[in-house]
Each structure stands twice: as C-alpha cells, then as structure tokens.
mmCIF file of C-alpha atoms in Angstrom:
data_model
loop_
_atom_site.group_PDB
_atom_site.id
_atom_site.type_symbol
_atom_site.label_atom_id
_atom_site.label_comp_id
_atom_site.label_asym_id
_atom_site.label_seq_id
_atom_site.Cartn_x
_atom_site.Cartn_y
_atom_site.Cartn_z
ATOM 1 C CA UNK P 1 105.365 101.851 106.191
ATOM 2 C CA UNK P 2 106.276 104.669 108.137
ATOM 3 C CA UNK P 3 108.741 106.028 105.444
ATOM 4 C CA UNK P 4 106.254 105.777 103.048
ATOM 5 C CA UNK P 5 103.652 108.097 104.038
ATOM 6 C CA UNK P 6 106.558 110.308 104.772
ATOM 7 C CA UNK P 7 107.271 110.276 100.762
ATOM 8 C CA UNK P 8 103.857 111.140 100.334
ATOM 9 C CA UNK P 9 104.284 113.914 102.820
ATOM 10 C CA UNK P 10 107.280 115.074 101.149
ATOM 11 C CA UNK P 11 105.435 114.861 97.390
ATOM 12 C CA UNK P 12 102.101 116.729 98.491
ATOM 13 C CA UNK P 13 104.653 119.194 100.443
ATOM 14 C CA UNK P 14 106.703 119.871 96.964
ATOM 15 C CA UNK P 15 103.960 119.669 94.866
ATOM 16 C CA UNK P 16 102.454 123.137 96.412
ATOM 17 C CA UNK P 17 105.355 125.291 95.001
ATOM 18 C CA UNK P 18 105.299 123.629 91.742
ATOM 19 C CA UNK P 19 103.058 123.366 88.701
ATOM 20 C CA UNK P 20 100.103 121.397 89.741
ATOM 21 C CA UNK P 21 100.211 119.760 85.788
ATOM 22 C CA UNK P 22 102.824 117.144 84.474
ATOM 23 C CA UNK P 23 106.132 118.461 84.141
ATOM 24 C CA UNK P 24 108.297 118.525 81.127
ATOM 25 C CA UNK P 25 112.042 118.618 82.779
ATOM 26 C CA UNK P 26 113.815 117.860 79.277
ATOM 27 C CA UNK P 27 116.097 119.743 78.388
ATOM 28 C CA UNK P 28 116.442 121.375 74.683
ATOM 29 C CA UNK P 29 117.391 119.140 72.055
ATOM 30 C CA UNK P 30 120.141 121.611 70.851
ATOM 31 C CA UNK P 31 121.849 121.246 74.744
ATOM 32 C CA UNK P 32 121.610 117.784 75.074
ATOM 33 C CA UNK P 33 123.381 117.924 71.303
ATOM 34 C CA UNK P 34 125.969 120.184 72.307
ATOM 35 C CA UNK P 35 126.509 118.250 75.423
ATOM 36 C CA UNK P 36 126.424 114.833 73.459
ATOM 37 C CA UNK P 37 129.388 115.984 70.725
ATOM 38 C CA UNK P 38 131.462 117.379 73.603
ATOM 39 C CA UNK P 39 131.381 113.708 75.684
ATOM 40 C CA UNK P 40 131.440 112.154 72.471
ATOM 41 C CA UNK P 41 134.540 114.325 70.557
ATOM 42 C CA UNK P 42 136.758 114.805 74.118
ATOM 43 C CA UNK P 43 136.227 111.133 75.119
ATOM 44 C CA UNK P 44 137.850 110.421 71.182
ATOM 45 C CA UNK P 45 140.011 113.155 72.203
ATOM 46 C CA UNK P 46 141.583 110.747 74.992
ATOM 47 C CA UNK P 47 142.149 108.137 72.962
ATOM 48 C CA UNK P 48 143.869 110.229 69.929
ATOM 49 C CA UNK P 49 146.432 111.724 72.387
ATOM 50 C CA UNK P 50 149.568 111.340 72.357
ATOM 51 C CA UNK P 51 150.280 113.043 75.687
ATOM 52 C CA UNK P 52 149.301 111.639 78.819
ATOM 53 C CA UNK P 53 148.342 114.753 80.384
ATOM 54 C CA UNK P 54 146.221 116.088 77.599
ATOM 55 C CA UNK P 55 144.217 112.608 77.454
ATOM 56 C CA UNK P 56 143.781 113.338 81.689
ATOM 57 C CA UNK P 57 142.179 116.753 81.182
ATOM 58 C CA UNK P 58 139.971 115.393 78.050
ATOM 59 C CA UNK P 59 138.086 113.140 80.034
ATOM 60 C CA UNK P 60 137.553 115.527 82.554
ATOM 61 C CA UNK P 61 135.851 117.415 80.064
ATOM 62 C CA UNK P 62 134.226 114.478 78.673
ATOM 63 C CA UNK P 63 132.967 113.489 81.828
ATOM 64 C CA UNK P 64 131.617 116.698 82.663
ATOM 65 C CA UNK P 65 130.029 116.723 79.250
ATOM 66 C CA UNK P 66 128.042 113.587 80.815
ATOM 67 C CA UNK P 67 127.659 114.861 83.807
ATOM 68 C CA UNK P 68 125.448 117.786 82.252
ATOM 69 C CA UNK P 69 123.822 114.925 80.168
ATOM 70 C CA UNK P 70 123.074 113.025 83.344
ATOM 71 C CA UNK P 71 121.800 116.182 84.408
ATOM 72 C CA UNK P 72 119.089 116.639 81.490
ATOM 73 C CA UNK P 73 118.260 112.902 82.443
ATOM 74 C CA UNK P 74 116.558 114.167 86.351
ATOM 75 C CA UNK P 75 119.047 112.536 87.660
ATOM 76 C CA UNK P 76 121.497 115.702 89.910
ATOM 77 C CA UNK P 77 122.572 113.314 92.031
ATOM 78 C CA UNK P 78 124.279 111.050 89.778
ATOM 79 C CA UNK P 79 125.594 114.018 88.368
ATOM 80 C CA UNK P 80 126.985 115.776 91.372
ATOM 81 C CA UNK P 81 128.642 112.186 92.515
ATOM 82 C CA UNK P 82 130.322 112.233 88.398
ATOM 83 C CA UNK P 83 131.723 115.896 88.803
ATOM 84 C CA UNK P 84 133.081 114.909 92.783
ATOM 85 C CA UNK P 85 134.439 111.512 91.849
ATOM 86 C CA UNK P 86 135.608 112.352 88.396
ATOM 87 C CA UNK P 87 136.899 115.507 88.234
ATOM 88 C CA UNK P 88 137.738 115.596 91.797
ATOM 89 C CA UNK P 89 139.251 112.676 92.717
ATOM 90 C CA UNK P 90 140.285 110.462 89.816
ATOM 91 C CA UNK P 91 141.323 112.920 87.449
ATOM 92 C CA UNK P 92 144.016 114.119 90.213
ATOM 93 C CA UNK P 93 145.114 110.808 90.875
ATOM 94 C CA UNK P 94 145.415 110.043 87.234
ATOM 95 C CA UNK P 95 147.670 113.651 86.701
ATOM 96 C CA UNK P 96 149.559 112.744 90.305
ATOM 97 C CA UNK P 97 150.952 109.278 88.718
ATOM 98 C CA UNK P 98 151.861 110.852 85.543
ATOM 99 C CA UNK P 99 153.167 113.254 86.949
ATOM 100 C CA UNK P 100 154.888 110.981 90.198
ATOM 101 C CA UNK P 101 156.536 108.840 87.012
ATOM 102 C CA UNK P 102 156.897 111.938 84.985
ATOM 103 C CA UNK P 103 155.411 110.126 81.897
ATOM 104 C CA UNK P 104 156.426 112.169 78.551
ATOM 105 C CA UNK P 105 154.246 112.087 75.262
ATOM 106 C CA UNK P 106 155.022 108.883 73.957
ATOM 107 C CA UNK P 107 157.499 108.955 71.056
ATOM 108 C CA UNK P 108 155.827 107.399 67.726
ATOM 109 C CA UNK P 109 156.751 103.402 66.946
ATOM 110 C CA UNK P 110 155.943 101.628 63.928
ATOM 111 C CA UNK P 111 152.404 101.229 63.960
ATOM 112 C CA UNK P 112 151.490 98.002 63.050
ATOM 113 C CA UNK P 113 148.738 98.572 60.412
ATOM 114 C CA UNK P 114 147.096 94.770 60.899
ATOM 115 C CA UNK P 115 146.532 94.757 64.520
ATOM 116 C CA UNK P 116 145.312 99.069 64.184
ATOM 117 C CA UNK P 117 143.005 97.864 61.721
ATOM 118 C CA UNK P 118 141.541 94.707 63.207
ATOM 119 C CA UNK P 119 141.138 96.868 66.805
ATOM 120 C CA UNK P 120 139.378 99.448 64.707
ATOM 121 C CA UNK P 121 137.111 96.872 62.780
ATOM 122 C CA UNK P 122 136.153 94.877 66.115
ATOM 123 C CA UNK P 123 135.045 98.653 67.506
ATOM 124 C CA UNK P 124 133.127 99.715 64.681
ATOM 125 C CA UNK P 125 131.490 95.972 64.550
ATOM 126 C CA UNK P 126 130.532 96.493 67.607
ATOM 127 C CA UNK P 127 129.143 99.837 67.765
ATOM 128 C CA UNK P 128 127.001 98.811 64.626
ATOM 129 C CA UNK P 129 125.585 96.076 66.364
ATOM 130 C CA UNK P 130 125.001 97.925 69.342
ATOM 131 C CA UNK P 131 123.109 100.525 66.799
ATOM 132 C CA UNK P 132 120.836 97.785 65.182
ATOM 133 C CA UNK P 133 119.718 96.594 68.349
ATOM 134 C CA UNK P 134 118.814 100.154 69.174
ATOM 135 C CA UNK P 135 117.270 100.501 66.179
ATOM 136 C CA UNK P 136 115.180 97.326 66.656
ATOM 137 C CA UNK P 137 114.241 98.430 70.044
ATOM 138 C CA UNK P 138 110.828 99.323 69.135
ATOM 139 C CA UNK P 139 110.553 101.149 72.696
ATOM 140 C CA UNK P 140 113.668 103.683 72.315
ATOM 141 C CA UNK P 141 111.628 105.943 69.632
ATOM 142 C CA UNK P 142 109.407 107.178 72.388
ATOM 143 C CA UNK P 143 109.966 110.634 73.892
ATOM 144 C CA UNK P 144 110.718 110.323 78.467
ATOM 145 C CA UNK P 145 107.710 110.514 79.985
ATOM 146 C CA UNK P 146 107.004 113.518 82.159
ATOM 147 C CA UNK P 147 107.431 113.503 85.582
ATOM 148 C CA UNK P 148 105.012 114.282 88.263
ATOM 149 C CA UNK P 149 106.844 117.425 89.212
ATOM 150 C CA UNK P 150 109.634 119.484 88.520
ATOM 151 C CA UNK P 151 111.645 118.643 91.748
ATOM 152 C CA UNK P 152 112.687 115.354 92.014
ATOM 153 C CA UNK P 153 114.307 115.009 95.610
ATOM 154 C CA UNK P 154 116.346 111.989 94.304
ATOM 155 C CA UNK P 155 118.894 112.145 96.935
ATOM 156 C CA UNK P 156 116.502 111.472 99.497
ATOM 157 C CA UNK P 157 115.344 108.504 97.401
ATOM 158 C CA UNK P 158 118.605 107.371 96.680
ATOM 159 C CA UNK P 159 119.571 107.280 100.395
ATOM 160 C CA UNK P 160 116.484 105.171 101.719
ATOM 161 C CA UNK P 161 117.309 102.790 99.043
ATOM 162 C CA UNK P 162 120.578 102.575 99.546
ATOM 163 C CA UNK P 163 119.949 102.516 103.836
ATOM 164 C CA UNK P 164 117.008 99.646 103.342
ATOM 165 C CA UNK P 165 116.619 97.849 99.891
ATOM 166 C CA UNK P 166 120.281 97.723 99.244
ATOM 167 C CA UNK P 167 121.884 98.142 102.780
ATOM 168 C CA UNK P 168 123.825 94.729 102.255
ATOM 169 C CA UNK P 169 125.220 95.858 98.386
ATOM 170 C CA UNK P 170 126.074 99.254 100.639
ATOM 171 C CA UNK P 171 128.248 97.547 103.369
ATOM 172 C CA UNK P 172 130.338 94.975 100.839
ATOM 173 C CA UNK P 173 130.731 98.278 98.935
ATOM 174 C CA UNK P 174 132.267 99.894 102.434
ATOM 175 C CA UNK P 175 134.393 96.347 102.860
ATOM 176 C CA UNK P 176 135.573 96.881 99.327
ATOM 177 C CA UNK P 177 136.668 100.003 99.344
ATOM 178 C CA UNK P 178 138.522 99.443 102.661
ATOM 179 C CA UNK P 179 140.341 96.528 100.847
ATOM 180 C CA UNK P 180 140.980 98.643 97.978
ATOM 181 C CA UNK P 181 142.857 101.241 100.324
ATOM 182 C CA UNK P 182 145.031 98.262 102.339
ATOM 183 C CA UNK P 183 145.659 97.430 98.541
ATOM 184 C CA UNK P 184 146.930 100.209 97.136
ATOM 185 C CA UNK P 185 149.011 100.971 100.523
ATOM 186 C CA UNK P 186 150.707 97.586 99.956
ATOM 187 C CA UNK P 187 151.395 97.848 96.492
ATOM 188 C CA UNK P 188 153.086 101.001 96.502
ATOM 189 C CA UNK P 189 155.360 100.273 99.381
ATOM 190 C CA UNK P 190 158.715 100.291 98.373
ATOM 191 C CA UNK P 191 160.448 97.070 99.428
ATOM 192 C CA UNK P 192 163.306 96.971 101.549
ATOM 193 C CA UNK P 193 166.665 95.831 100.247
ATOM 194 C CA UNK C 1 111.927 115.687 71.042
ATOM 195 C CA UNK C 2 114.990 113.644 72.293
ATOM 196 C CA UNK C 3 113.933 110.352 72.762
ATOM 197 C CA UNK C 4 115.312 107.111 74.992
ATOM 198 C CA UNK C 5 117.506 106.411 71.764
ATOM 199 C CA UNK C 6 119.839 109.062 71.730
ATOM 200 C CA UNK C 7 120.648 108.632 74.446
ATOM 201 C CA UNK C 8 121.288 105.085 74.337
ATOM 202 C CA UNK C 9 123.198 106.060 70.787
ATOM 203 C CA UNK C 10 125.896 108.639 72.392
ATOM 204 C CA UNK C 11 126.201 105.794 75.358
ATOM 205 C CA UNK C 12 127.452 103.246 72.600
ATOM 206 C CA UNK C 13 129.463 105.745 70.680
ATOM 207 C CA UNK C 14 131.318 106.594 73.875
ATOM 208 C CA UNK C 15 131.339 102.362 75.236
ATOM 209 C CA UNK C 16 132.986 101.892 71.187
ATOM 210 C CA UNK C 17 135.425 104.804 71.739
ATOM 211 C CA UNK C 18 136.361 103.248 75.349
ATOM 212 C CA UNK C 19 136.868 99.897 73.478
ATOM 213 C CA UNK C 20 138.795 100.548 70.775
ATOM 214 C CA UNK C 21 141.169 102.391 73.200
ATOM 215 C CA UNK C 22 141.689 99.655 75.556
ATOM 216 C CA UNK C 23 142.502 97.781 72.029
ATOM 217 C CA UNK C 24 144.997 100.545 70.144
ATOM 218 C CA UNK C 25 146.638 102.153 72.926
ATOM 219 C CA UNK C 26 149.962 100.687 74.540
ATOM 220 C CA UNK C 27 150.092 103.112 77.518
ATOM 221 C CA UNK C 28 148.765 101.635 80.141
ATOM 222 C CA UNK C 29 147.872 105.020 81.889
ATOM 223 C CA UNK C 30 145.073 105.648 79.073
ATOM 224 C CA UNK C 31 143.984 102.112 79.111
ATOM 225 C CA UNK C 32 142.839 102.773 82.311
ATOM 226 C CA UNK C 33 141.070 105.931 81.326
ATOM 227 C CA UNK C 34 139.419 103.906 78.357
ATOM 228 C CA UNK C 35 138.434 101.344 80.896
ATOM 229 C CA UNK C 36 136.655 104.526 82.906
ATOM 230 C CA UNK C 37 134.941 105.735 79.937
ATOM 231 C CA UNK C 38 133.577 102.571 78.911
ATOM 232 C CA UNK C 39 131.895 102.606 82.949
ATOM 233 C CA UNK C 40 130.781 105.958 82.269
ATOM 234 C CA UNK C 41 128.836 105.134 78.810
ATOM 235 C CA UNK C 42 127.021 101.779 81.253
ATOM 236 C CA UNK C 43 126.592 104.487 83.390
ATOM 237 C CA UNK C 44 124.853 107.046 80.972
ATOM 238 C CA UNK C 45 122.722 103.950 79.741
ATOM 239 C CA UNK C 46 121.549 102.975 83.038
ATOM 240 C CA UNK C 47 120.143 106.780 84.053
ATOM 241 C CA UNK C 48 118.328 106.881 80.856
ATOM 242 C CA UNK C 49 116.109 103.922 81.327
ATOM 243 C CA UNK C 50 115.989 104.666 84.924
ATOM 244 C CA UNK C 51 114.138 108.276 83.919
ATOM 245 C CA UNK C 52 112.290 106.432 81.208
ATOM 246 C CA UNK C 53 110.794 103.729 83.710
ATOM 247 C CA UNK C 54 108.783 106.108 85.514
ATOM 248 C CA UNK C 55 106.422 104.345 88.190
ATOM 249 C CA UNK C 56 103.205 105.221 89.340
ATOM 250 C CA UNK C 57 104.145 108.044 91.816
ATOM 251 C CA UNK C 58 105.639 109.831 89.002
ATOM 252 C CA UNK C 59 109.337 109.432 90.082
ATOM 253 C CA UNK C 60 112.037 108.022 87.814
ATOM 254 C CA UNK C 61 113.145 104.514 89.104
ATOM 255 C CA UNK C 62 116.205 105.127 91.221
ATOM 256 C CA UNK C 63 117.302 101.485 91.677
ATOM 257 C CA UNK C 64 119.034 102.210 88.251
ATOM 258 C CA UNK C 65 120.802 105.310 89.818
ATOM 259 C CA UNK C 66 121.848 103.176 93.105
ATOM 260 C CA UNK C 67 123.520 100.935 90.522
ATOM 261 C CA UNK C 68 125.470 103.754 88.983
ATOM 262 C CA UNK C 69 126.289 105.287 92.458
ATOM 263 C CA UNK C 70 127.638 101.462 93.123
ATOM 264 C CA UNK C 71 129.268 101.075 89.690
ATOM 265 C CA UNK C 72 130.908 104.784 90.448
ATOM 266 C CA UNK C 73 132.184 103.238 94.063
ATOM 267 C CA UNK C 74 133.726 100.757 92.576
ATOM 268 C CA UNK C 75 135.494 102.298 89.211
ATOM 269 C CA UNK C 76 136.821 104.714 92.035
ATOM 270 C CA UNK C 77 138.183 101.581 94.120
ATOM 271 C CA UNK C 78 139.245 100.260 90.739
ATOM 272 C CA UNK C 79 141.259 102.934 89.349
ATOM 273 C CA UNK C 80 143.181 103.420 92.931
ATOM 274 C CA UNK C 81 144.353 100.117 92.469
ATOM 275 C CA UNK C 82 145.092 99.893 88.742
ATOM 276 C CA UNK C 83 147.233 103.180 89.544
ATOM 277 C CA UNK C 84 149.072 101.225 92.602
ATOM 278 C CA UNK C 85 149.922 98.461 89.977
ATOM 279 C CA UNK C 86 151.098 100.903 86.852
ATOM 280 C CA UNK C 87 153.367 102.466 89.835
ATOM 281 C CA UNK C 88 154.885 99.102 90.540
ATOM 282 C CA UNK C 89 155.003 97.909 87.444
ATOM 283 C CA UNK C 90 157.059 101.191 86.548
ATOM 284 C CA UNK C 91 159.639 100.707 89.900
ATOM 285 C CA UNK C 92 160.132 97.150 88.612
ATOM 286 C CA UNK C 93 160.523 97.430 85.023
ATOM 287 C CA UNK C 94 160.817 101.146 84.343
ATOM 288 C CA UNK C 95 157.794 101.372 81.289
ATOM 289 C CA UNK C 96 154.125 101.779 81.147
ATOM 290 C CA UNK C 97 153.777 100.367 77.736
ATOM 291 C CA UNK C 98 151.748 96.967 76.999
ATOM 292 C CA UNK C 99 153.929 95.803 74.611
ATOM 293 C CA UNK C 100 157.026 96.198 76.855
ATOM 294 C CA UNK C 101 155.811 93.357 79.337
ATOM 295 C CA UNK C 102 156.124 90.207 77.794
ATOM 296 C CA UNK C 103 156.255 87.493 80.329
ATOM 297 C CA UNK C 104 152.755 85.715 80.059
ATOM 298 C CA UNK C 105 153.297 85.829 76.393
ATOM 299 C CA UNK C 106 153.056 82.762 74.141
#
C-alpha cells in the first residue's frame, strides 16, 4: 500500500516538469526505419559470414540496432541491460573463444543444395506465417498509445516488480546463474592425465 | 505513424533470420549467435506489446520488460555455458563444425 502512494508521489512529482497533456514519446518513423534495416541487414549479416569474427561484431551492431529500437519503444532500461549484456559481456566472450581456439574463416565445402534449400524454405514458411498472423491481428494496425508523461521512471518500476511480484522468478534466476558459473568452471577444466 | 505491427514485423524477420541460421550454418560458434538473435527478436516482441498495453496510470506494462530482463539473465547464463561446451568439444575432438560430430547419428 505504502509503495503505492509513493508511485503516485513520484508521478505527481514528475509530472510538474513535464507537459501537463498526453505525451507522444515515438520516435520518427524514418529512425525507427533506419534502426529496423540495420538490426534486420547486420543480424543477416551474421548469418552470411564466413568469418567468425566478422559474424561477432555484426551482432553487436545488430543488437545495438535493437537496442535503439527498444529505446523508441519507452523502454531505456531494457535497452541499457541489451547494450551492457550484449555488447559488453557476450560479445567478448564470443571474440575470447574464437579467439582462445583461434577459429579461421571456414574454408568452403560442397554445399549441399537439398538440405540449403529445405532450411531456407522452412524459414521463409515460417516467417510468412508469422506475417499472416500479423496481418490478421486486427489490433497491430493501431498506432502506441501515448503515455501519461514523457519520463517513464521504468527502472524504478522494474525493480519493485522484480523485489515483490516476481521476487521468487528473481532468486531461481540468482540460483541459476550460480549453477551456470560452477558449470562452465567444470566444463572447461582440463582433465588430468 | 509506426504502429504495433512493425514492430512485430522486424521481430519475425530477425526470429526467421535466427532460424534459418541455426538450420544452414555448421559452425557451432554462430549457431549460438543465431540462437541469441532469435532471444533478441522474443525480446523486441515482448517490449512492444508491453508499451502498447498501457494501464490506467498511463505507464507501459513492465511485467513484459521483467520477462525480457529474465529472458536476458538467462541467454547470458546460456551462452556461458554453450561456450564451455564448444571449448570442450574443441579439446576433445579438435572442430567446431556440426557435421564433424557424428556419434548420436542414425
């Protein structure tokens, strides 16, 4: 109870220094389409590579791409967790193993035009059923509705979520992730001869 | 005006390019990335309708985003491990290719 009179606190504190009407966060359609082709060409881009480290550096662009779409969406915090996690983390552990097995471009093999083509069909099947079910989706032809201001403190939402609705979810994440450490310590162990 | 649909378009372009390369590619290395940008594109899908479902006090609904920030923990988690495996994998058998490993095959 207490925590929620304190988000109305917060909201009627914000809502001073901001436009007192319904705010219109979207961005422009032409950034969200230059930010959708760049996710959209450098994620193909890690796929079509032959080179291991040029497919590592494509996603990071591609997933700062959708970290700027994330952005446009209100949503900084999501956004700020992509650019830490992604670029930060996992893209350095993905160039540290190539690098650790020193991984060269792979040389081309007979490419077996069957299996290509079936892998290709199955994708485009399913991104065309993915797109009539969109299209169906009488709902998705409606602009975002605004929000009630311009700053969103979504962190501070996020976090009492996380510390009350989902503080269960939260802790079996911590367990997980403390598993996934022992894991990986035990996997890469070399074992004695 | 963008709408909730392109979004959830450039989510399924980028799921369909995750897909087909967890299907084409032999390296295991970018099988793993596939399998992150497939995440990502669930990801991108789930912050859209969580700005779309706007409740009453005007705020998107951020039980989508504590999915994604779960869904992020654990592709983290996920790709530490996968990594551990591929380095394994390459002390015991000296490849990262798919087609190289052969044992469960019928």
């Amino acid at each position: 109870m207490t925590s929620y009179h304190r988000s109305k606190d917060r909201a009627i504190s914000i809502s001073h220094h901001s436009s007192p009407l319904t705010h219109h966060s979207e961005m422009s359609p032409f950034l969200f389409w230059i930010f959708a082709v760049l996710t959209v060409i450098f994620g193909a881009a890690v796929v079509l590579n032959r080179n291991p480290v040029a497919s590592a550096l494509s996603l990071v662009v591609s997933f700062l791409g959708l970290s700027a779409l994330f952005m446009s969406l209100d949503a900084f915090f999501v956004g700020i967790i992509q650019v830490l996690v992604y670029a930060g983390a996992v893209m350095v552990l993905f160039l540290f193993i190539i690098m650790l097995l020193d991984i060269r471009a792979e040389e081309r093999r007979r490419i077996n035009w069957l299996a290509a083509g079936g892998g290709i069909g199955v994708a485009v099947i399913l991104l065309v059923q993915i797109c009539v079910v969109i299209g169906h989706f009488k709902v998705a032809r409606q602009p975002f509705p605004s929000l009630a201001r311009s700053t969103t403190d979504d962190v501070w939402n996020i976090g009492r979520l996380l510390f009350t609705n989902y503080n269960l979810p939260f802790q079996i994440i911590g367990v997980l992730v403390l598993v996934a450490t022992i894991g990986v310590v035990i996997l890469s162990r070399r074992e004695p001869r | 005006m963008i709408t909730l649909g392109d979004y959830l378009v450039v989510s399924a372009i980028l799921f369909t390019i995750g897909f087909a390369g967890v299907m084409l590619r032999r390296n295991l290395i970018i099988i793993l990335m596939s399998l992150e940008l497939m995440l990502n594109a669930a990801n991108l899908s789930l912050v859209a309708f969580s700005r779309f479902r706007v409740g009453p006090g005007g705020l998107p609904d951020y039980n989508a985003q504590v999915l994604v920030f779960f869904v992020i923990t654990v592709a983290a988690a996920e790709v530490a491990v996968g990594l551990a495996l591929l380095v394994a994998l390459y002390r015991a058998r000296q490849t990262t290719d798919v087609h190289d490993i052969t044992s469960l095959k019928f």
